[in-house]
Short mmCIF file of C-alpha atoms in Angstrom, two decimals:
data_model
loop_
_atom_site.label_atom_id
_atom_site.label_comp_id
_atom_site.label_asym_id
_atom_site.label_seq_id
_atom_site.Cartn_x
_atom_site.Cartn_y
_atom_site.Cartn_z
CA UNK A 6 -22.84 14.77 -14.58
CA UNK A 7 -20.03 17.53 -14.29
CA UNK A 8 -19.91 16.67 -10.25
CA UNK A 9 -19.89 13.12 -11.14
CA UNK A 10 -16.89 13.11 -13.32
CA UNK A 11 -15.12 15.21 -11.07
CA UNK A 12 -15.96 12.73 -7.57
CA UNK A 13 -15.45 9.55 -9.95
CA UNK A 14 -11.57 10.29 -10.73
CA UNK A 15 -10.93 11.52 -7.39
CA UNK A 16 -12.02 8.56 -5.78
CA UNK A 17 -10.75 6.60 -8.81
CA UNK A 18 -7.00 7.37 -9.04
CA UNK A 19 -6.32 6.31 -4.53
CA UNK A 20 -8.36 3.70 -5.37
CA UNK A 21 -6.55 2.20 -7.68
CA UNK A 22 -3.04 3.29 -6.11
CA UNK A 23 -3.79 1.89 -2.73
CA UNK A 24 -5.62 -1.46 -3.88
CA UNK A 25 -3.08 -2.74 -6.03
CA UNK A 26 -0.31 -1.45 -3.54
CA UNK A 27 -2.14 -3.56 -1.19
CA UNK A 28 -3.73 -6.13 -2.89
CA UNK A 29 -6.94 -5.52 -1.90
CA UNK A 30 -9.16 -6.46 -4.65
CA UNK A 31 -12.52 -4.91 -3.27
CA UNK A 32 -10.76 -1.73 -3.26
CA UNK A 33 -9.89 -2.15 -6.76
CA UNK A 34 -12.98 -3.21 -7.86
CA UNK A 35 -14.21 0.06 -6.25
CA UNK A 36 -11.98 2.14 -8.07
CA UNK A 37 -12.76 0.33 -11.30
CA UNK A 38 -17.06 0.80 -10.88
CA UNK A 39 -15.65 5.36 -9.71
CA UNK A 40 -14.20 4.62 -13.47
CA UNK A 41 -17.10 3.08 -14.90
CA UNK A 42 -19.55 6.11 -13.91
CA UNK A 43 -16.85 8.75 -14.73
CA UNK A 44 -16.97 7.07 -18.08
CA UNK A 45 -20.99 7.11 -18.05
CA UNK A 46 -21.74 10.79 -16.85
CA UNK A 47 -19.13 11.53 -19.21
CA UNK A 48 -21.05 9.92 -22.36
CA UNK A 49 -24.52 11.22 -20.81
CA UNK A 50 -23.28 14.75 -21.27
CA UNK A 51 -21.81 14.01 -24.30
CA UNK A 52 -25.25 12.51 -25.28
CA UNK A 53 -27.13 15.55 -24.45
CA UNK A 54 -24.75 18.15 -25.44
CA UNK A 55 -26.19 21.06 -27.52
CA UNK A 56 -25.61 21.23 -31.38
CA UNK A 57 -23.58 23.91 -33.21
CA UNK A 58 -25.99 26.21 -35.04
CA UNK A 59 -26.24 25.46 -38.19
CA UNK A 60 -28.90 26.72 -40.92
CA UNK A 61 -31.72 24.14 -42.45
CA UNK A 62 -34.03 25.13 -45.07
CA UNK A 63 -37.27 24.58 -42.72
CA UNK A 64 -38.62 23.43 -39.03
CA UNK A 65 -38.95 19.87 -40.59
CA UNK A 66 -35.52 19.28 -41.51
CA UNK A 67 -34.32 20.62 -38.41
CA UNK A 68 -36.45 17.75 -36.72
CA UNK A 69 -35.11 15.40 -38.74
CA UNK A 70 -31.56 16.28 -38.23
CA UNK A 71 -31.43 16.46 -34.47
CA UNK A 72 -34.16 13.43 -33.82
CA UNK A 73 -31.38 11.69 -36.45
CA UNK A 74 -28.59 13.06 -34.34
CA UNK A 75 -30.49 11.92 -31.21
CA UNK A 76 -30.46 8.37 -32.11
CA UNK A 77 -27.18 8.12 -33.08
CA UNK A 78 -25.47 9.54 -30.26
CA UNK A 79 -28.08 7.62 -28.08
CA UNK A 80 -26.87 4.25 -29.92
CA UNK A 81 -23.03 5.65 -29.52
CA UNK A 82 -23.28 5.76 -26.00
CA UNK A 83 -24.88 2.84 -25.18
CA UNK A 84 -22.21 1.04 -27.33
CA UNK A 85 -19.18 3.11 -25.45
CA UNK A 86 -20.51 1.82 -22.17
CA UNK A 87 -21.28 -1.76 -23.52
CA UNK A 88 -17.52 -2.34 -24.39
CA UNK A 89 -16.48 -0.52 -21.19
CA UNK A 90 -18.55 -2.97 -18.98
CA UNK A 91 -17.21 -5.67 -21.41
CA UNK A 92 -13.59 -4.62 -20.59
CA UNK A 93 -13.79 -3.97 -17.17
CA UNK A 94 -15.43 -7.24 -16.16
CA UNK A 95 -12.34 -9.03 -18.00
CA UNK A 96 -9.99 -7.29 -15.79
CA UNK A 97 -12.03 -8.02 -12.33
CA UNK A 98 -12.36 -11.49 -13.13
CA UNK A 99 -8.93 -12.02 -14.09
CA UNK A 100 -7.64 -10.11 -10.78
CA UNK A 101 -10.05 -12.40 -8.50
CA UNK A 102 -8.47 -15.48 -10.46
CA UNK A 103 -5.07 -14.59 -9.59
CA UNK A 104 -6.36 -13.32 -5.71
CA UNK A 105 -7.01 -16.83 -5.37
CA UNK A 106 -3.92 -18.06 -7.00
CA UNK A 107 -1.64 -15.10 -4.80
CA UNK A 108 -3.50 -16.04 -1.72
CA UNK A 109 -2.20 -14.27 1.03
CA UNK A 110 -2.50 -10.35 1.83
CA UNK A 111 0.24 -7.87 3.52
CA UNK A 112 -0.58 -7.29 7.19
CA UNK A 113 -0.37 -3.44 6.28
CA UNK A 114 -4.22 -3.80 4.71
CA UNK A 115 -5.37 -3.88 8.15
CA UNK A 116 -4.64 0.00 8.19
CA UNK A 117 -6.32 0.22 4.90
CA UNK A 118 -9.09 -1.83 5.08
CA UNK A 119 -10.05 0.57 8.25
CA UNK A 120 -9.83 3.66 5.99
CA UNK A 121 -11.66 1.89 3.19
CA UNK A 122 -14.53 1.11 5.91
CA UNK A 123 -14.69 4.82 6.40
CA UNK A 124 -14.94 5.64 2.94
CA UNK A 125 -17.19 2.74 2.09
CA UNK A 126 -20.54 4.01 3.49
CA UNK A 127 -20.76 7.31 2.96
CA UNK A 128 -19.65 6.43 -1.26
CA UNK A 129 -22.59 3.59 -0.92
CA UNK A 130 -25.20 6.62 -0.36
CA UNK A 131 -23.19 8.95 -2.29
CA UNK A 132 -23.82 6.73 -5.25
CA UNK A 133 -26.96 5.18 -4.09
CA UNK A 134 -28.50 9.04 -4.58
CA UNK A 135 -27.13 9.59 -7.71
CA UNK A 136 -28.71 5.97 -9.23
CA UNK A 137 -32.04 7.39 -8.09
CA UNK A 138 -31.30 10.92 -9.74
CA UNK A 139 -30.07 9.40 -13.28
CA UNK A 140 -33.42 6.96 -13.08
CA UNK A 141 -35.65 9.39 -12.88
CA UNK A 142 -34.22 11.18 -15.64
CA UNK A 143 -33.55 8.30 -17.51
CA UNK A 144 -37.68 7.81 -17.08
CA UNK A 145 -38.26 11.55 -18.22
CA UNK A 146 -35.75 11.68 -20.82
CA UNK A 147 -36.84 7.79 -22.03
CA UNK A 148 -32.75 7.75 -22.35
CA UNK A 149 -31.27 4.24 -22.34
CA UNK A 150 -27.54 6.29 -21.75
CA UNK A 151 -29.13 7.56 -18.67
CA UNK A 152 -30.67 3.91 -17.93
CA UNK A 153 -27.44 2.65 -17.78
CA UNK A 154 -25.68 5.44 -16.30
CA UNK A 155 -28.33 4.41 -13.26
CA UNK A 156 -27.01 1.09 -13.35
CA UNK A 157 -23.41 2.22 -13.11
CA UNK A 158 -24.09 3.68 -9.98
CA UNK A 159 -26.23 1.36 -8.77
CA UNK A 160 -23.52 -1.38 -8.84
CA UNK A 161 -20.67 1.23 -7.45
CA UNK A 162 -22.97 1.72 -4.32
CA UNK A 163 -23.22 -2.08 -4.06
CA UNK A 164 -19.12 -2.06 -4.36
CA UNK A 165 -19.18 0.85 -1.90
CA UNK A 166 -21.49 -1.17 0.48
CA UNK A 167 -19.17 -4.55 0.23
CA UNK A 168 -16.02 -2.69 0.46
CA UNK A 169 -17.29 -1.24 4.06
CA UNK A 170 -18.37 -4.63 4.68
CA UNK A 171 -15.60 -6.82 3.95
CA UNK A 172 -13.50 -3.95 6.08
CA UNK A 173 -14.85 -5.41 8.89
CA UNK A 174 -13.90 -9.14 8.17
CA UNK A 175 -10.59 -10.56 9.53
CA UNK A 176 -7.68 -11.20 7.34
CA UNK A 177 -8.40 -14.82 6.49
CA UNK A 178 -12.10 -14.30 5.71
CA UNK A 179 -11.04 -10.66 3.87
CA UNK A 180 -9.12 -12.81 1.26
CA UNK A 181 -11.91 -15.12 0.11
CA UNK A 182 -14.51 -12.33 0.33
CA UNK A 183 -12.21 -9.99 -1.66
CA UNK A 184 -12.38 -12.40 -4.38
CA UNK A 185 -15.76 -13.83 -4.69
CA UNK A 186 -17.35 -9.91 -4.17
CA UNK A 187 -14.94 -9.25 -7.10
CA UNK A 188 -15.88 -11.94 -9.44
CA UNK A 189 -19.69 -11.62 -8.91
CA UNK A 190 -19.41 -7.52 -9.60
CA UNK A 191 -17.18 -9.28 -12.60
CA UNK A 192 -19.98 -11.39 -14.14
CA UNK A 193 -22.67 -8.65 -13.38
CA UNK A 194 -20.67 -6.25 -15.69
CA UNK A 195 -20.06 -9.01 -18.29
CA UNK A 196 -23.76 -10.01 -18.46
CA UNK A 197 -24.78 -6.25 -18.48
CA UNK A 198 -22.13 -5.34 -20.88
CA UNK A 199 -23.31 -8.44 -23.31
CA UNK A 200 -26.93 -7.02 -23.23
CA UNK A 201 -26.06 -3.41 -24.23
CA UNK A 202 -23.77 -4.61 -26.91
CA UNK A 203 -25.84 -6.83 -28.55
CA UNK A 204 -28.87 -4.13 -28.16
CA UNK A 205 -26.39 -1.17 -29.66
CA UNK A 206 -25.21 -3.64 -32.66
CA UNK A 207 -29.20 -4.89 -33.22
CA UNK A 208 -30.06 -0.69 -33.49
CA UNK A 209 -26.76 0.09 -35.54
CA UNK A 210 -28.20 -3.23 -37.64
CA UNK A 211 -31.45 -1.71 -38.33
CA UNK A 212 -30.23 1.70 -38.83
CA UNK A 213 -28.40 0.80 -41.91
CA UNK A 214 -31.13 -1.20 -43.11
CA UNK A 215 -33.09 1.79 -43.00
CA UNK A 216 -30.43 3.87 -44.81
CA UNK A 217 -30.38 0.56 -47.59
#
């Protein structure tokens, strides 16, 4: 997760510089997913970071403490990453809306949508691995966090994929791609981002019943 943080805002911050430079919203949206699962492997360490010591009176409030602790930091991070997902897809869709409005790109891109070809596969199996490494533990762990960590980088080795693809496309056929690939990641975020919300506010719902 450490190594993920670390690739995320390095492929975040050019990203971000060179697609709004150039108004290439696929490059954007790239930078914006490297974000995303920065912000996840950040919140899955978090999740599984070790206690302080501290002193209980026996073994079975120990349990209780960290299995409490457990939950609510598993319930935390699911809710971080809802609202990030949330927030996110607001901002892609908004940007496709006004591609579409904007029309037109510079005819500099053509330089950058070669480099962003380049970058775009290797990221799509970059990421790809990693989605299969946070499943797995996701499975072992039975960690939603990690769940959704997995499909962070699931979608930014999609991006990665389309990115490389639309690289190839010609200017004209660039600027509709750009925006529909955009909007669709867009929607994807919003409907996952609804789902973990409304699962994090059903658990924090039943958690203070419990406490009641």
């Amino acid at each position: 997760s450490i190594v993920s943080v670390f690739i995320s805002v390095v492929l975040a911050i050019p990203g971000f510089l060179v697609g709004f430079d150039a108004k290439i919203l696929t490059v954007v949206g790239f930078a914006m997913e490297a974000t995303i699962i920065g912000i996840s492997a950040a919140l899955v360490l978090w999740r599984f970071k070790r206690p302080k010591k501290r002193e209980f009176s026996d073994s079975d409030a120990q349990s209780q403490w960290k299995e409490a602790r457990d939950v609510r930091r598993e319930r935390n991070s699911s809710l971080g990453l809802g609202v990030t997902f949330v927030v996110a897809a607001v901002l892609l869709a908004s940007l496709a809306s006004w591609k579409v409005v904007d029309g037109g790109t510079a005819a500099a891109e053509k330089d950058v949508r070669f480099y962003t070809g380049i970058l775009g596969w290797p990221c799509a199996i970059f990421f790809a691995s990693m989605a299969t490494h946070q499943f797995r533990h996701a499975k072992a762990l039975d960690s939603q966090v990690c769940r959704k960590a997995g499909i962070c980088s699931t979608l930014g080795a999609l991006f990665s994929l389309l990115c490389a693809i639309a690289a190839l496309l010609e200017q004209e056929a660039e600027i509709r791609v750009d925006a529909t690939v955009t909007f669709v990641l867009a929607v994807i975020l919003l409907a996952e981002g609804a789902r973990t919300l409304r699962q994090s506010l059903r658990e924090c719902q039943g958690g203070m019943e419990e406490l009641n």
